[in-house]
């Protein structure tokens, strides 16, 4: 009996082994090597480097550009997620209520999700281009603007425009997941609430929202991480410009590592980024655990 | 009264969804329409919607003169290899977790989510050092290896959900019939979850096909570039040729769009199932 149990687990180990090895080699080991390099003067081109201990962190944490990038990251994440959640949620509610064409609308609304970052950048840069772009020309033709606006070069508009593009891209993921969560809300509860004469807002707040809040919480965790870390959308649309107003932490790290060739400094920035995200996730998971306990 | 109100709200819902649909679809429609317009029309009348004359000149230029066919082949090779390895490793891993370590599996989900926290830019630093030091810079092998870092955790996570739907009794019946664990896995379990495996494979393929940062950092010769970076290199020239960029964009995005349509029902459920556990 004992022998059987042992061989059982050995088989299990063999199934899991390749995944574990890859996660260790491709995720755990690089993270530690990143922490190691954050204490060195590692350069992109020069082969030799020294230990500088906390110099990189001192350099980063006394740099006003770092704090600007940090604030940009927070703004970029909070505004994008608020917009994605709002559009995704309202679209899911609407899809859940219409009697016909649900599948068609769902398919059409999901399209932005399939866009590669490079095509997001190309298509929107073309639509927003101040000479050939559809939108600036349309606004001028309608008499809303006197001359074509260059949205992505305008320091007052560029940030909000890239946030809107990110909302356009990310809302479908919220919509699809919230829609499938809405289907799990038991219909008896709606009927019971209706008999009790609950207002539609009360039904929404106490039944719908309460049932799907764990899904929304989990979505927010995943998307906070993803949006905060996102590099390619911003890099490809604005490159961090104009005058650094769209430079978030990942772009700041990229400029340090591959622009200024200082991989040590880039490592220090990314390690700070990781620590910050670990803190955020810890708080999120605390809240989710509390909700899951309440649901039981 | 009640009927009138609900009719009104249904109409409002349709109006809202139609507006969202227009905004969602417009960029795709616009790059397709622009890619077949003549260059004169693109410049002279930026607001014209349907092309006066349809031309495929840009496509010929992109595929022949810019040798995008090579880049497409590169991308296919890299994405297929990465997807194949990902699916083999993750299917074994996910099944192992579900069947042999179900308790640890619950913790595993959280660990897998944690690996999301590793910003690609964080991995980019050690990868660009390690890949150079093992001599894999500017090779497809190096690129495929880095792609496994984000595709495997996600694939395991998706597949755990699918394997959990397989009833234990079916496997026990197979065991009674004398099938070993490997045969049970290959001939009983895999066929049941095949649709889920296919969906995971397609999702992995799209993500690797669309990947940009690692390809930008690790591949530097244009004949080895995957298509996302080759497309990016079009912006390096002084005068942007929007027609070429739109035609190339259509070529890059079509596989994503088509595959997405196929698996759209499968990628949805994961999160709400996962949360319920």
XYZ file of C-alpha atoms in Angstrom:
573
model
C 0.000 0.000 0.000
C 2.739 2.363 1.009
C 4.753 1.486 -2.059
C 1.793 2.142 -4.309
C 1.257 5.577 -2.852
C 4.904 6.409 -3.412
C 4.945 5.457 -7.096
C 1.704 7.360 -7.502
C 3.364 10.540 -6.370
C 6.451 9.885 -8.473
C 4.272 9.766 -11.595
C 2.689 13.026 -10.478
C 6.110 14.560 -10.059
C 7.097 13.540 -13.570
C 4.012 15.243 -14.988
C 4.727 18.479 -13.139
C 8.515 18.486 -13.439
C 8.936 20.182 -16.855
C 6.635 23.052 -15.848
C 8.410 23.522 -12.536
C 11.822 23.525 -14.204
C 10.750 26.087 -16.773
C 9.170 28.366 -14.192
C 12.368 28.195 -12.107
C 14.719 28.716 -15.061
C 12.723 31.346 -16.917
C 11.074 33.271 -14.091
C 12.659 32.705 -10.680
C 16.291 32.679 -11.791
C 16.014 35.814 -13.993
C 14.292 37.711 -11.165
C 17.180 36.963 -8.825
C 19.679 37.807 -11.513
C 17.844 41.117 -11.982
C 18.109 41.855 -8.260
C 21.811 40.952 -8.450
C 22.431 43.307 -11.388
C 20.567 46.128 -9.646
C 23.558 46.270 -7.238
C 26.101 46.479 -10.056
C 27.270 48.958 -12.668
C 26.332 46.531 -15.461
C 26.448 48.233 -18.858
C 24.682 47.090 -22.023
C 27.892 47.058 -24.084
C 30.873 46.962 -21.743
C 31.645 43.424 -20.516
C 33.001 44.323 -17.059
C 31.103 45.668 -14.122
C 31.601 46.488 -10.425
C 29.482 46.185 -7.347
C 28.061 49.571 -6.518
C 25.660 48.287 -3.841
C 22.919 50.835 -3.317
C 24.281 53.478 -5.706
C 21.721 52.651 -8.422
C 18.845 52.861 -5.984
C 20.187 56.131 -4.605
C 20.517 57.476 -8.138
C 16.973 56.435 -9.028
C 15.293 57.516 -5.814
C 16.857 60.987 -5.869
C 15.923 61.513 -9.513
C 12.864 63.744 -10.017
C 12.260 62.060 -13.410
C 11.681 58.779 -11.579
C 8.904 60.303 -9.485
C 7.365 61.851 -12.563
C 7.376 58.468 -14.310
C 5.946 56.886 -11.163
C 3.068 59.378 -11.048
C 2.479 58.875 -14.767
C 2.264 55.119 -14.166
C -0.304 55.573 -11.411
C -2.372 57.969 -13.521
C -2.124 55.694 -16.558
C -3.179 52.629 -14.535
C -6.006 54.189 -12.522
C -7.592 56.090 -15.422
C -7.269 53.148 -17.840
C -8.736 50.648 -15.389
C -11.590 52.943 -14.352
C -12.532 53.424 -18.005
C -12.116 49.759 -18.928
C -14.181 48.626 -15.962
C -16.928 51.159 -16.629
C -17.230 50.418 -20.354
C -16.769 46.674 -19.866
C -19.351 46.504 -17.087
C -22.012 48.600 -18.799
C -21.507 46.740 -22.068
C -21.857 43.394 -20.276
C -25.057 44.535 -18.554
C -26.477 45.756 -21.869
C -25.503 42.514 -23.632
C -27.124 40.520 -20.851
C -30.422 42.378 -21.297
C -30.951 42.520 -25.052
C -33.177 39.791 -26.491
C -31.538 39.426 -29.918
C -28.140 39.728 -31.676
C -26.195 39.140 -28.446
C -23.638 36.981 -30.240
C -23.161 39.485 -33.053
C -22.592 42.444 -30.723
C -20.298 40.384 -28.535
C -18.165 39.429 -31.524
C -17.954 43.015 -32.763
C -17.107 44.400 -29.325
C -14.369 41.854 -28.742
C -12.352 42.887 -31.815
C -9.983 45.414 -30.135
C -8.732 42.641 -27.854
C -7.216 40.832 -30.841
C -5.088 43.824 -31.878
C -1.310 43.390 -31.570
C 0.330 46.415 -29.913
C 2.076 47.402 -33.113
C -1.217 47.486 -35.022
C -2.953 49.393 -32.201
C -0.193 51.955 -32.621
C -0.293 52.088 -36.421
C -4.057 52.242 -36.762
C -4.588 54.926 -34.113
C -1.579 56.976 -35.201
C -3.030 56.958 -38.688
C -6.566 57.824 -37.543
C -5.182 60.647 -35.351
C -2.547 61.913 -37.821
C -2.825 65.687 -38.188
C -2.518 65.643 -41.994
C -4.067 62.388 -43.255
C -5.948 61.316 -40.149
C -9.691 60.702 -40.195
C -10.503 62.231 -36.811
C -8.658 65.609 -36.992
C -10.013 66.146 -40.504
C -13.519 65.217 -39.408
C -13.419 67.629 -36.439
C -12.232 70.462 -38.691
C -14.828 69.694 -41.311
C -17.602 69.720 -38.687
C -16.348 73.111 -37.526
C -15.440 71.873 -34.034
C -11.782 72.793 -34.535
C -10.380 75.599 -36.705
C -7.362 73.608 -37.807
C -6.385 69.938 -37.570
C -5.206 69.022 -34.076
C -2.089 66.937 -33.654
C -3.470 64.870 -30.762
C -0.371 62.830 -29.957
C 2.051 65.782 -30.071
C -0.129 68.045 -27.931
C 1.080 67.976 -24.284
C -2.428 68.753 -22.994
C -4.101 65.979 -24.960
C -1.561 63.203 -25.572
C -1.918 61.564 -22.157
C -5.692 61.379 -22.151
C -5.677 60.180 -25.779
C -3.390 57.212 -25.023
C -5.529 56.391 -21.978
C -8.629 56.380 -24.207
C -6.864 54.082 -26.679
C -5.970 51.765 -23.790
C -9.609 51.792 -22.628
C -10.668 50.904 -26.169
C -8.216 48.000 -26.138
C -8.878 46.676 -22.615
C -12.629 47.054 -22.152
C -13.532 43.845 -24.089
C -11.626 41.658 -21.615
C -13.668 43.112 -18.745
C -16.865 42.800 -20.767
C -16.400 39.142 -21.660
C -15.463 38.063 -18.139
C -18.182 40.096 -16.432
C -20.750 38.806 -18.921
C -19.935 35.190 -18.116
C -20.030 36.021 -14.394
C -23.475 37.632 -14.786
C -24.769 34.335 -16.149
C -23.886 32.646 -12.847
C -26.191 34.871 -10.761
C -29.143 32.641 -9.771
C -32.369 33.931 -11.344
C -34.448 32.938 -8.276
C -32.763 35.717 -6.354
C -33.919 38.260 -8.910
C -37.466 36.937 -8.742
C -37.455 37.006 -4.954
C -36.173 40.560 -4.930
C -38.839 41.593 -7.418
C -41.535 40.142 -5.182
C -40.121 42.052 -2.244
C -40.504 45.192 -4.319
C -36.808 46.028 -4.467
C -35.842 48.914 -6.737
C -33.681 48.098 -9.717
C -30.765 49.886 -8.087
C -31.177 47.790 -4.933
C -31.282 44.613 -7.013
C -28.150 45.678 -8.836
C -26.295 46.615 -5.658
C -27.295 43.746 -3.363
C -27.634 40.868 -5.807
C -25.783 41.445 -9.061
C -22.770 43.274 -7.694
C -22.444 41.070 -4.636
C -22.380 37.936 -6.763
C -19.784 39.054 -9.233
C -17.534 41.193 -7.073
C -14.926 38.434 -6.653
C -14.637 38.103 -10.431
C -14.323 41.870 -10.760
C -11.735 41.936 -7.997
C -9.676 39.224 -9.649
C -9.938 41.012 -12.991
C -8.759 44.221 -11.381
C -5.737 42.465 -9.842
C -4.714 40.958 -13.155
C -5.303 44.080 -15.168
C -3.643 46.399 -12.643
C -0.494 44.345 -13.019
C -0.809 44.161 -16.781
C -1.570 47.838 -17.374
C 1.026 49.023 -14.874
C 3.674 46.881 -16.569
C 2.586 47.647 -20.085
C 5.428 48.788 -22.230
C 4.653 48.276 -25.878
C 1.401 50.222 -26.350
C 2.822 53.467 -24.948
C 6.264 52.933 -26.427
C 4.856 52.325 -29.894
C 2.284 55.140 -29.862
C 4.166 58.010 -28.215
C 7.584 56.620 -27.239
C 6.999 58.324 -23.877
C 6.590 61.791 -25.410
C 5.722 64.566 -25.935
C 8.280 65.914 -23.436
C 8.003 62.754 -21.288
C 4.365 63.243 -20.281
C 3.566 59.634 -21.237
C 6.787 58.163 -19.818
C 5.680 55.512 -17.335
C 8.044 53.389 -15.229
C 8.562 50.594 -17.802
C 9.451 53.185 -20.447
C 11.681 55.015 -17.961
C 13.464 51.709 -17.249
C 13.800 50.979 -20.968
C 15.350 54.410 -21.592
C 17.819 53.862 -18.747
C 18.774 50.368 -19.872
C 18.771 50.606 -23.638
C 18.906 54.354 -24.225
C 21.606 55.214 -21.682
C 22.933 51.611 -21.750
C 22.871 51.402 -17.942
C 21.384 47.984 -17.280
C 22.225 48.239 -13.575
C 20.072 51.331 -13.203
C 17.322 49.737 -15.324
C 17.382 46.705 -12.991
C 17.051 48.935 -9.944
C 13.996 50.636 -11.493
C 12.340 47.328 -12.352
C 13.040 45.910 -8.885
C 11.332 48.942 -7.308
C 8.444 48.406 -9.745
C 8.125 44.768 -8.685
C 8.170 45.644 -4.976
C 5.425 48.190 -5.522
C 3.272 45.674 -7.412
C 3.826 43.016 -4.752
C 2.475 45.489 -2.192
C -0.584 46.280 -4.309
C -1.316 42.604 -4.922
C -0.975 41.802 -1.240
C -3.686 44.370 -0.460
C -5.926 43.117 -3.276
C -5.641 39.504 -2.161
C -6.457 40.461 1.424
C -9.661 42.092 0.202
C -10.544 39.174 -2.104
C -10.036 36.652 0.697
C -12.374 38.672 2.888
C -15.037 38.714 0.144
C -14.693 34.998 -0.531
C -15.135 34.238 3.171
C -18.250 36.408 3.296
C -19.715 34.648 0.285
C -19.553 31.284 1.965
C -46.427 50.994 -18.472
C -43.930 48.339 -17.438
C -43.718 47.040 -20.985
C -43.189 50.527 -22.344
C -40.387 51.135 -19.903
C -38.588 47.891 -20.667
C -38.984 48.505 -24.394
C -37.382 51.896 -23.933
C -34.500 50.428 -21.954
C -34.014 47.707 -24.565
C -33.778 50.396 -27.232
C -31.290 52.326 -25.095
C -29.212 49.174 -24.701
C -29.162 48.640 -28.456
C -28.162 52.257 -29.062
C -25.365 52.019 -26.499
C -24.071 48.730 -27.886
C -24.240 50.017 -31.455
C -22.160 53.063 -30.517
C -19.606 50.840 -28.774
C -19.557 48.466 -31.733
C -18.802 51.324 -34.131
C -15.893 52.540 -31.992
C -14.638 48.957 -31.551
C -14.695 48.052 -35.204
C -13.715 51.367 -36.794
C -9.892 51.011 -36.567
C -10.002 47.548 -38.143
C -12.339 48.708 -40.878
C -10.237 51.800 -41.465
C -6.910 50.000 -41.885
C -8.519 47.507 -44.278
C -10.160 50.246 -46.362
C -7.014 52.396 -46.348
C -4.807 49.506 -47.401
C -6.641 49.190 -50.731
C -6.922 52.898 -51.545
C -4.590 54.596 -54.001
C -1.950 56.883 -52.513
C -3.530 59.890 -54.215
C -6.857 59.199 -52.569
C -5.339 58.761 -49.135
C -3.615 62.142 -49.398
C -6.303 64.164 -51.134
C -9.403 63.050 -49.335
C -8.730 61.766 -45.813
C -12.460 61.561 -45.088
C -13.524 59.399 -48.031
C -14.765 56.153 -46.607
C -14.986 53.635 -49.405
C -12.130 53.552 -51.927
C -12.950 54.956 -55.379
C -10.731 52.352 -56.913
C -9.506 49.227 -55.175
C -5.794 48.524 -55.593
C -3.560 45.876 -54.059
C -0.327 47.714 -54.892
C 0.617 48.162 -51.253
C 0.268 44.456 -50.572
C 2.562 43.585 -53.481
C 5.087 46.140 -52.286
C 4.999 44.925 -48.707
C 5.298 41.259 -49.636
C 7.809 41.547 -52.480
C 9.909 44.697 -52.107
C 9.995 44.710 -48.325
C 10.305 40.894 -48.185
C 7.638 40.578 -45.534
C 7.108 36.986 -46.640
C 10.396 36.142 -44.883
C 9.208 37.841 -41.706
C 5.882 36.038 -41.871
C 7.724 32.722 -42.150
C 9.902 33.686 -39.173
C 6.863 34.543 -37.100
C 5.085 31.325 -38.049
C 8.152 29.282 -37.118
C 8.687 31.032 -33.772
C 5.011 31.051 -32.793
C 4.388 27.423 -33.778
C 7.460 26.206 -31.893
C 6.629 28.224 -28.795
C 2.992 27.081 -28.900
C 3.913 23.421 -29.356
C 6.364 23.367 -26.437
C 3.972 25.382 -24.281
C 1.074 23.017 -24.855
C 3.066 19.825 -24.243
C 4.651 21.135 -21.033
C 1.523 22.863 -19.731
C -0.875 19.995 -20.460
C 1.359 17.625 -18.481
C 1.772 20.197 -15.720
C -1.885 21.139 -15.451
C -3.004 17.495 -15.447
C -0.371 16.646 -12.840
C -1.589 19.448 -10.600
C -5.267 18.586 -10.957
C -4.883 14.817 -10.455
C -1.936 14.403 -8.110
C -1.605 17.660 -6.195
C -5.127 19.110 -6.004
C -4.471 20.830 -2.683
C -1.242 22.398 -3.825
C -3.082 23.314 -7.019
C -5.163 25.912 -5.220
C -2.008 27.615 -4.012
C -0.572 27.147 -7.488
C -3.226 29.387 -9.016
C -2.068 32.229 -6.814
C 1.575 31.564 -7.640
C 0.751 31.610 -11.334
C -1.037 34.925 -10.912
C 2.035 36.203 -9.110
C 4.194 35.416 -12.116
C 2.075 37.955 -13.980
C 3.539 40.505 -11.666
C 6.918 40.075 -13.269
C 6.949 42.949 -15.704
C 8.240 41.992 -19.154
C 10.638 44.895 -18.799
C 11.993 43.305 -15.588
C 12.680 40.045 -17.413
C 14.093 41.964 -20.375
C 17.224 42.966 -18.457
C 18.335 39.478 -17.345
C 17.203 37.915 -20.641
C 19.235 40.294 -22.740
C 22.278 39.466 -20.565
C 21.686 35.693 -20.345
C 20.712 35.175 -23.971
C 23.875 36.989 -25.090
C 26.065 35.009 -22.713
C 24.775 31.637 -23.966
C 25.230 32.769 -27.574
C 21.555 32.698 -28.503
C 21.202 36.362 -29.404
C 19.684 36.894 -32.849
C 18.416 33.286 -32.967
C 14.889 31.956 -33.036
C 15.742 29.489 -30.285
C 16.549 32.343 -27.923
C 13.305 34.063 -28.753
C 11.199 30.911 -28.312
C 12.776 30.315 -24.883
C 11.822 33.783 -23.677
C 8.279 33.325 -24.995
C 7.832 30.259 -22.797
C 8.237 32.524 -19.761
C 4.876 34.183 -20.224
C 3.005 31.536 -22.224
C 3.522 28.542 -19.937
C 2.150 30.017 -16.679
C -0.902 31.313 -18.519
C -1.476 28.042 -20.378
C -1.207 26.002 -17.171
C -3.711 28.317 -15.552
C -6.193 27.977 -18.424
C -5.715 24.206 -18.705
C -6.209 23.567 -14.971
C -9.759 24.869 -15.446
C -10.396 22.481 -18.341
C -8.870 19.397 -16.670
C -10.980 19.988 -13.573
C -14.106 19.332 -15.651
C -13.037 15.726 -16.355
C -14.910 13.419 -13.943
C -12.652 11.170 -11.897
C -14.957 8.170 -12.519
C -14.073 8.052 -16.202
C -10.406 7.776 -15.339
C -11.056 5.131 -12.738
C -13.044 3.121 -15.274
C -10.079 3.288 -17.641
C -7.779 2.123 -14.862
C -10.063 -0.837 -14.141
C -9.840 -1.724 -17.821
C -6.077 -1.950 -17.341
C -4.962 1.319 -18.887
C -1.807 2.828 -17.383
C -1.594 6.425 -16.316
C 0.027 7.583 -19.561
C -2.526 5.786 -21.703
C -5.372 7.145 -19.584
C -3.987 10.629 -20.010
C -3.473 10.350 -23.769
C -6.511 8.320 -24.789
C -9.161 9.191 -22.223
C -8.474 12.565 -20.660
C -6.955 14.511 -23.570
C -9.808 13.815 -26.016
C -12.318 15.139 -23.453
C -10.462 18.414 -22.953
C -9.352 18.723 -26.589
C -11.465 21.845 -27.276
C -9.912 23.537 -24.247
C -6.417 22.528 -25.327
C -7.044 23.891 -28.818
C -8.317 27.179 -27.370
C -5.256 27.446 -25.139
C -2.980 26.701 -28.091
C -4.624 29.380 -30.203
C -4.401 31.901 -27.396
C -0.719 31.112 -26.936
C -0.162 31.419 -30.667
C -1.798 34.864 -30.792
C 0.212 36.130 -27.826
C 3.529 34.978 -29.267
C 2.596 36.236 -32.739
C 1.831 39.672 -31.260
C 4.833 39.858 -28.904
C 7.046 42.881 -29.396
C 9.509 43.749 -26.609
C 11.631 40.577 -26.471
C 11.703 40.369 -30.257
C 12.879 43.984 -30.411
C 15.696 43.371 -27.932
C 16.880 39.918 -28.994
C 16.646 39.943 -32.799
C 18.639 42.524 -34.698
C 18.971 41.324 -38.271
C 16.031 42.106 -40.520
C 15.981 38.656 -42.185
C 15.456 37.005 -38.787
C 12.877 39.462 -37.461
C 9.396 38.287 -36.598
C 6.643 40.298 -38.172
C 5.831 42.628 -35.249
C 9.357 44.048 -35.194
C 9.611 44.093 -38.990
C 6.463 46.170 -38.997
C 7.969 48.508 -36.411
C 11.041 48.998 -38.601
C 8.764 50.599 -41.215
C 8.540 53.629 -38.913
C 12.306 54.090 -39.070
C 12.204 55.681 -42.529
C 12.024 59.454 -42.867
C 8.800 59.598 -44.854
C 6.106 57.272 -43.552
C 4.245 55.430 -46.254
C 0.861 54.987 -44.587
C -0.435 52.757 -47.379
C 2.356 50.230 -46.837
C 1.917 50.428 -43.084
C -1.816 49.747 -43.372
C -1.352 46.809 -45.761
C 1.309 45.309 -43.477
C -0.966 45.869 -40.465
C -3.781 43.962 -42.141
C -1.431 41.057 -42.830
C -0.305 40.966 -39.188
C -3.730 41.337 -37.634
C -5.747 38.915 -39.766
C -4.571 35.691 -38.066
C -5.263 37.242 -34.647
C -8.760 38.340 -35.587
C -9.735 35.046 -37.223
C -8.384 32.928 -34.366
C -9.983 35.199 -31.810
C -13.385 34.733 -33.394
C -12.933 30.950 -33.207
C -12.011 30.776 -29.518
C -13.966 33.713 -28.146
C -16.344 31.480 -26.203
C -13.522 29.550 -24.574
C -11.388 32.392 -23.235
C -14.301 33.922 -21.382
C -15.206 31.379 -18.751
C -11.851 30.860 -17.083
C -11.894 33.693 -14.620
C -15.424 33.309 -13.309
C -14.935 29.558 -12.920
C -11.650 30.151 -11.176
C -13.149 32.636 -8.777
C -15.892 30.252 -7.769
C -13.476 27.621 -6.545
